[in-house]
């Protein structure tokens, strides 16, 4: 389960933003701070990656002595990654296993929350990959390495959490959660090697519903990560790049189209209702702010579906709604 990842991820993203700002200030490449020069920014934090062609072979030589690696940032990334994993382990041990700990076991919970928890695992893995990859870019590793190492680290992190859950008496190693982790970790790699998928983005939105209320299944208070009634997950499309040319020329480049899903009335045993949404969305990468720090911020914001008008379909009934 991802009951604590989100809180720690916020700390990690704050750290990465600071590293990105430090990196931007130390850079002497003036073109990276101008509207015409920002495409020189490392590709994993630059939407111009859409135009990059993948390398013909998957060969990576990790020899930092041959390049201008920013070692303080690289060391900081490693420390943040290991520190976050250690903190989560200690927190879970204190919260759930201080008095009891079962043997490792599996738990199939496909119907637990109408799949929104599985989608959440995939989304969480994408966020972690994004943060680690951007941090490695700030340390001057190249885009391909950052994509692959970021995905590998995200999968390792999520797998660690699943293994820990496998020893929890109330939980267990969930194959469904793990499949979500694998998909979420692998999707950025697919986007890198097949740029078409850069126009298909996974996003989330949240409005508190059960936050701080008691979870009847575990007896613990809900946090954002398991407040499923307040979560919505979206697939957003860059319509300008997907429409025929005659239509794409008149489609606003900042406007995306998104389909989303939320849930309500969950009972923890497969009961409940899914709500579906079709709404407009904003491509935050089109915000006219430039430089590596701002590109990181814009790219991070693009993991969120911002409140926009749309259509909500629930229990066979459709209505216009402000979707958030």
Short mmCIF file of C-alpha atoms in Angstrom, two decimals:
data_model
loop_
_atom_site.label_atom_id
_atom_site.label_comp_id
_atom_site.label_asym_id
_atom_site.label_seq_id
_atom_site.Cartn_x
_atom_site.Cartn_y
_atom_site.Cartn_z
CA UNK A 1 0.00 0.00 0.00
CA UNK A 2 1.10 3.57 -0.60
CA UNK A 3 -0.06 4.96 2.73
CA UNK A 4 3.00 7.06 3.43
CA UNK A 5 4.73 7.48 0.07
CA UNK A 6 2.90 10.68 -0.84
CA UNK A 7 3.97 12.55 2.30
CA UNK A 8 7.62 11.59 1.82
CA UNK A 9 7.42 12.35 -1.90
CA UNK A 10 6.46 15.94 -1.12
CA UNK A 11 9.69 16.30 0.86
CA UNK A 12 11.64 14.74 -2.02
CA UNK A 13 10.10 17.09 -4.59
CA UNK A 14 10.89 20.13 -2.41
CA UNK A 15 14.48 18.94 -2.21
CA UNK A 16 14.59 18.45 -5.98
CA UNK A 17 13.20 21.92 -6.61
CA UNK A 18 15.96 23.38 -4.47
CA UNK A 19 18.56 21.37 -6.33
CA UNK A 20 17.10 22.49 -9.65
CA UNK A 21 17.26 26.13 -8.54
CA UNK A 22 20.86 25.73 -7.40
CA UNK A 23 21.72 24.08 -10.70
CA UNK A 24 20.04 26.89 -12.66
CA UNK A 25 21.89 29.58 -10.73
CA UNK A 26 25.24 27.95 -11.28
CA UNK A 27 24.68 27.47 -15.02
CA UNK A 28 26.54 29.80 -17.37
CA UNK A 29 24.47 28.91 -20.40
CA UNK A 30 22.44 32.06 -20.91
CA UNK A 31 20.28 30.54 -23.61
CA UNK A 32 18.60 28.24 -21.13
CA UNK A 33 16.85 31.27 -19.63
CA UNK A 34 15.41 32.77 -22.80
CA UNK A 35 12.32 31.88 -24.83
CA UNK A 36 14.49 30.85 -27.75
CA UNK A 37 17.09 29.00 -25.75
CA UNK A 38 15.21 26.90 -23.22
CA UNK A 39 15.34 23.87 -25.50
CA UNK A 40 18.95 23.42 -24.44
CA UNK A 41 17.65 22.30 -21.05
CA UNK A 42 18.13 18.55 -20.30
CA UNK A 43 15.44 16.65 -22.09
CA UNK A 44 13.69 14.87 -19.21
CA UNK A 45 12.66 18.26 -17.79
CA UNK A 46 12.00 19.75 -21.20
CA UNK A 47 8.96 19.08 -23.33
CA UNK A 48 11.19 19.22 -26.40
CA UNK A 49 11.92 15.56 -25.70
CA UNK A 50 8.95 14.95 -28.01
CA UNK A 51 11.25 15.69 -30.90
CA UNK A 52 14.10 13.44 -29.81
CA UNK A 53 14.68 10.17 -31.60
CA UNK A 54 15.62 7.17 -29.43
CA UNK A 55 19.09 5.75 -29.71
CA UNK A 56 19.43 2.74 -31.95
CA UNK A 57 20.82 0.56 -29.18
CA UNK A 58 20.29 0.45 -25.46
CA UNK A 59 23.89 0.85 -24.32
CA UNK A 60 24.73 2.92 -21.28
CA UNK A 61 28.21 3.66 -20.02
CA UNK A 62 28.14 5.08 -16.51
CA UNK A 63 31.52 6.76 -16.12
CA UNK A 64 31.01 10.07 -14.31
CA UNK A 65 34.71 10.96 -14.56
CA UNK A 66 34.24 11.54 -18.32
CA UNK A 67 31.56 14.17 -17.77
CA UNK A 68 30.87 17.30 -15.81
CA UNK A 69 28.79 15.57 -13.15
CA UNK A 70 27.43 17.75 -10.36
CA UNK A 71 28.50 15.56 -7.46
CA UNK A 72 26.78 17.51 -4.64
CA UNK A 73 23.42 17.08 -6.40
CA UNK A 74 24.14 13.43 -7.23
CA UNK A 75 25.13 12.66 -3.65
CA UNK A 76 22.11 14.57 -2.37
CA UNK A 77 19.82 12.52 -4.62
CA UNK A 78 21.26 9.28 -3.31
CA UNK A 79 20.95 10.45 0.29
CA UNK A 80 17.35 11.57 -0.23
CA UNK A 81 16.40 8.28 -1.87
CA UNK A 82 17.99 6.10 0.82
CA UNK A 83 16.80 8.37 3.63
CA UNK A 84 13.21 8.31 2.44
CA UNK A 85 13.21 4.51 2.16
CA UNK A 86 14.67 4.18 5.66
CA UNK A 87 12.15 6.64 7.13
CA UNK A 88 9.23 4.77 5.58
CA UNK A 89 10.51 1.45 6.91
CA UNK A 90 10.85 2.85 10.45
CA UNK A 91 7.44 4.53 10.29
CA UNK A 92 5.67 1.38 9.15
CA UNK A 93 7.48 -0.73 11.71
CA UNK A 94 6.37 1.59 14.51
CA UNK A 95 2.84 2.13 13.22
CA UNK A 96 1.88 -1.43 12.31
CA UNK A 97 4.47 -3.97 13.41
CA UNK A 98 5.69 -2.85 16.83
CA UNK A 99 3.60 -5.52 18.57
CA UNK A 100 2.97 -8.04 15.83
CA UNK A 101 4.42 -9.05 12.50
CA UNK A 102 3.22 -11.90 10.36
CA UNK A 103 5.17 -14.10 8.00
CA UNK A 104 5.46 -12.92 4.41
CA UNK A 105 2.26 -13.57 2.49
CA UNK A 106 0.37 -12.50 -0.64
CA UNK A 107 -3.03 -10.86 -0.73
CA UNK A 108 -5.19 -10.56 -3.83
CA UNK A 109 -7.26 -7.40 -3.43
CA UNK A 110 -8.36 -6.61 -6.97
CA UNK A 111 -11.85 -5.60 -5.84
CA UNK A 112 -10.74 -3.66 -2.77
CA UNK A 113 -11.34 -0.16 -4.15
CA UNK A 114 -12.67 -0.68 -7.69
CA UNK A 115 -9.11 -0.48 -9.04
CA UNK A 116 -8.55 3.14 -8.09
CA UNK A 117 -5.86 1.99 -5.65
CA UNK A 118 -4.06 0.14 -8.48
CA UNK A 119 -4.17 3.25 -10.66
CA UNK A 120 -2.82 5.17 -7.68
CA UNK A 121 0.16 2.83 -7.48
CA UNK A 122 0.94 3.43 -11.15
CA UNK A 123 0.59 7.18 -10.72
CA UNK A 124 2.78 7.16 -7.61
CA UNK A 125 5.53 5.29 -9.47
CA UNK A 126 5.40 7.87 -12.28
CA UNK A 127 5.75 10.71 -9.78
CA UNK A 128 8.72 9.07 -8.09
CA UNK A 129 10.36 8.41 -11.46
CA UNK A 130 9.82 12.02 -12.45
CA UNK A 131 11.42 13.33 -9.26
CA UNK A 132 14.45 11.06 -9.38
CA UNK A 133 14.98 11.55 -13.12
CA UNK A 134 14.84 15.34 -12.80
CA UNK A 135 17.31 15.22 -9.93
CA UNK A 136 19.72 13.13 -11.98
CA UNK A 137 19.36 15.57 -14.87
CA UNK A 138 20.31 18.38 -12.49
CA UNK A 139 23.45 16.35 -11.74
CA UNK A 140 24.27 16.45 -15.49
CA UNK A 141 23.56 12.83 -16.38
CA UNK A 142 22.15 12.44 -19.87
CA UNK A 143 18.45 12.01 -20.62
CA UNK A 144 18.52 8.31 -21.46
CA UNK A 145 20.39 7.42 -18.30
CA UNK A 146 18.09 9.55 -16.17
CA UNK A 147 15.00 7.96 -17.66
CA UNK A 148 16.23 4.41 -17.11
CA UNK A 149 17.81 4.94 -13.71
CA UNK A 150 14.79 6.90 -12.53
CA UNK A 151 12.43 4.12 -13.60
CA UNK A 152 14.59 1.43 -12.02
CA UNK A 153 14.78 3.37 -8.76
CA UNK A 154 11.02 4.01 -8.74
CA UNK A 155 10.28 0.32 -9.24
CA UNK A 156 12.79 -0.65 -6.55
CA UNK A 157 11.21 1.83 -4.14
CA UNK A 158 7.65 0.66 -4.82
CA UNK A 159 8.68 -3.00 -4.64
CA UNK A 160 10.30 -2.34 -1.27
CA UNK A 161 6.98 -0.96 0.01
CA UNK A 162 5.09 -3.98 -1.33
CA UNK A 163 7.51 -6.39 0.34
CA UNK A 164 7.08 -4.52 3.62
CA UNK A 165 3.31 -4.81 3.22
CA UNK A 166 3.82 -8.54 2.69
CA UNK A 167 4.79 -8.84 6.36
CA UNK A 168 1.87 -6.74 7.61
CA UNK A 169 -0.82 -8.76 9.41
CA UNK A 170 -3.63 -6.65 7.93
CA UNK A 171 -2.18 -6.31 4.45
CA UNK A 172 0.04 -8.50 2.30
CA UNK A 173 2.04 -8.34 -0.92
CA UNK A 174 -0.58 -7.38 -3.50
CA UNK A 175 0.11 -8.61 -7.06
CA UNK A 176 -2.35 -6.02 -8.36
CA UNK A 177 -0.52 -3.19 -6.62
CA UNK A 178 2.79 -4.51 -7.93
CA UNK A 179 1.49 -4.62 -11.52
CA UNK A 180 0.52 -0.97 -11.11
CA UNK A 181 4.02 -0.21 -9.82
CA UNK A 182 5.59 -1.92 -12.84
CA UNK A 183 3.38 -0.06 -15.31
CA UNK A 184 3.97 3.30 -13.66
CA UNK A 185 7.74 2.78 -13.59
CA UNK A 186 7.89 1.57 -17.20
CA UNK A 187 5.63 4.20 -18.79
CA UNK A 188 8.24 7.01 -18.76
CA UNK A 189 10.64 4.64 -20.55
CA UNK A 190 7.97 4.01 -23.19
CA UNK A 191 7.48 7.76 -23.53
CA UNK A 192 11.21 8.25 -24.06
CA UNK A 193 11.61 5.62 -26.78
CA UNK A 194 8.21 6.15 -28.41
CA UNK A 195 7.62 9.94 -28.29
CA UNK A 196 3.99 9.52 -29.38
CA UNK A 197 3.18 8.56 -25.78
CA UNK A 198 4.43 11.94 -24.53
CA UNK A 199 1.09 13.22 -25.80
CA UNK A 200 -0.76 10.80 -23.48
CA UNK A 201 -0.31 11.87 -19.88
CA UNK A 202 -1.52 10.43 -16.58
CA UNK A 203 -2.74 12.99 -14.07
CA UNK A 204 -4.56 13.16 -10.75
CA UNK A 205 -6.81 15.54 -8.85
CA UNK A 206 -7.87 15.50 -5.23
CA UNK A 207 -10.47 17.03 -2.95
CA UNK A 208 -10.63 15.73 0.67
CA UNK A 209 -13.55 13.44 1.46
CA UNK A 210 -12.45 10.95 4.15
CA UNK A 211 -9.21 12.63 5.21
CA UNK A 212 -8.46 12.04 8.93
CA UNK A 213 -11.51 9.81 9.29
CA UNK A 214 -11.04 6.27 10.60
CA UNK A 215 -10.50 3.53 8.03
CA UNK A 216 -12.88 0.70 9.05
CA UNK A 217 -10.56 -1.90 7.51
CA UNK A 218 -7.39 -0.97 9.40
CA UNK A 219 -8.60 1.21 12.25
CA UNK A 220 -6.15 3.91 11.17
CA UNK A 221 -6.89 7.44 10.05
CA UNK A 222 -7.15 8.05 6.32
CA UNK A 223 -4.37 10.05 4.72
CA UNK A 224 -4.39 11.50 1.20
CA UNK A 225 -2.94 8.31 -0.28
CA UNK A 226 -5.89 6.16 0.82
CA UNK A 227 -8.65 8.77 0.74
CA UNK A 228 -9.99 7.08 -2.38
CA UNK A 229 -13.30 8.94 -2.36
CA UNK A 230 -11.43 12.20 -2.82
CA UNK A 231 -9.17 11.01 -5.64
CA UNK A 232 -9.66 11.16 -9.38
CA UNK A 233 -7.22 9.88 -11.99
CA UNK A 234 -7.08 11.16 -15.54
CA UNK A 235 -5.66 10.40 -18.96
CA UNK A 236 -4.98 13.73 -20.66
CA UNK A 237 -4.33 14.09 -24.39
CA UNK A 238 -2.35 16.80 -26.16
CA UNK A 239 -4.98 17.31 -28.83
CA UNK A 240 -2.88 19.76 -30.83
CA UNK A 241 -0.46 16.92 -31.64
CA UNK A 242 -3.12 14.23 -32.13
CA UNK A 243 -5.71 15.99 -34.28
CA UNK A 244 -5.52 16.19 -38.09
CA UNK A 245 -3.47 19.16 -39.27
CA UNK A 246 -6.44 21.30 -40.31
CA UNK A 247 -7.93 20.97 -36.81
CA UNK A 248 -4.69 21.16 -34.83
CA UNK A 249 -3.97 24.56 -36.38
CA UNK A 250 -7.04 26.03 -34.67
CA UNK A 251 -6.86 24.02 -31.43
CA UNK A 252 -5.29 26.08 -28.58
CA UNK A 253 -1.89 24.58 -27.83
CA UNK A 254 -2.36 24.89 -24.04
CA UNK A 255 -5.70 23.05 -24.02
CA UNK A 256 -5.88 19.30 -23.44
CA UNK A 257 -8.78 16.85 -23.33
CA UNK A 258 -8.99 14.43 -20.40
CA UNK A 259 -10.98 11.39 -19.37
CA UNK A 260 -11.12 10.61 -15.66
CA UNK A 261 -12.44 8.17 -13.07
CA UNK A 262 -13.43 8.50 -9.43
CA UNK A 263 -15.23 6.28 -6.93
CA UNK A 264 -17.82 6.61 -4.17
CA UNK A 265 -19.56 4.43 -1.58
CA UNK A 266 -16.65 1.99 -1.27
CA UNK A 267 -17.08 -0.78 1.30
CA UNK A 268 -13.62 -2.38 1.07
CA UNK A 269 -15.01 -5.59 -0.42
CA UNK A 270 -15.63 -4.59 -4.01
CA UNK A 271 -18.81 -2.62 -3.47
CA UNK A 272 -19.19 0.96 -4.61
CA UNK A 273 -19.75 3.05 -7.71
CA UNK A 274 -17.44 4.46 -10.35
CA UNK A 275 -17.90 7.97 -11.72
CA UNK A 276 -16.50 8.89 -15.13
CA UNK A 277 -15.54 12.31 -16.44
CA UNK A 278 -14.76 14.02 -19.73
CA UNK A 279 -13.22 17.42 -19.17
CA UNK A 280 -10.86 20.03 -20.52
CA UNK A 281 -7.37 20.26 -19.09
CA UNK A 282 -4.40 22.64 -19.11
CA UNK A 283 -0.94 21.82 -20.45
CA UNK A 284 1.18 23.66 -17.89
CA UNK A 285 4.30 23.24 -20.01
CA UNK A 286 2.91 26.03 -22.19
CA UNK A 287 3.22 28.57 -19.36
CA UNK A 288 5.73 31.19 -20.62
CA UNK A 289 8.33 30.72 -17.89
CA UNK A 290 11.80 29.58 -18.88
CA UNK A 291 14.92 28.10 -17.37
CA UNK A 292 15.62 24.67 -15.88
CA UNK A 293 14.00 25.46 -12.52
CA UNK A 294 10.75 26.70 -14.05
CA UNK A 295 10.69 23.86 -16.55
CA UNK A 296 10.87 21.42 -13.64
CA UNK A 297 7.99 23.21 -11.91
CA UNK A 298 5.85 23.24 -15.07
CA UNK A 299 6.55 19.59 -15.77
CA UNK A 300 5.66 18.67 -12.19
CA UNK A 301 2.40 20.63 -12.33
CA UNK A 302 1.50 18.66 -15.45
CA UNK A 303 0.95 15.62 -13.23
CA UNK A 304 -2.11 17.40 -11.82
CA UNK A 305 -5.46 17.86 -13.52
CA UNK A 306 -6.50 21.43 -12.80
CA UNK A 307 -10.18 22.30 -12.19
CA UNK A 308 -11.91 22.66 -15.55
CA UNK A 309 -15.45 22.33 -16.97
CA UNK A 310 -16.57 18.95 -18.22
CA UNK A 311 -19.18 16.19 -18.11
CA UNK A 312 -19.72 13.78 -15.21
CA UNK A 313 -21.33 10.38 -15.77
CA UNK A 314 -22.54 8.60 -12.64
CA UNK A 315 -25.09 5.81 -12.19
CA UNK A 316 -26.18 6.16 -15.81
CA UNK A 317 -26.81 9.88 -15.48
CA UNK A 318 -24.72 12.57 -17.26
CA UNK A 319 -24.44 16.22 -16.31
CA UNK A 320 -22.20 19.22 -16.88
CA UNK A 321 -19.86 19.77 -13.96
CA UNK A 322 -16.80 21.65 -12.79
CA UNK A 323 -14.32 18.79 -12.60
CA UNK A 324 -11.65 18.84 -9.93
#
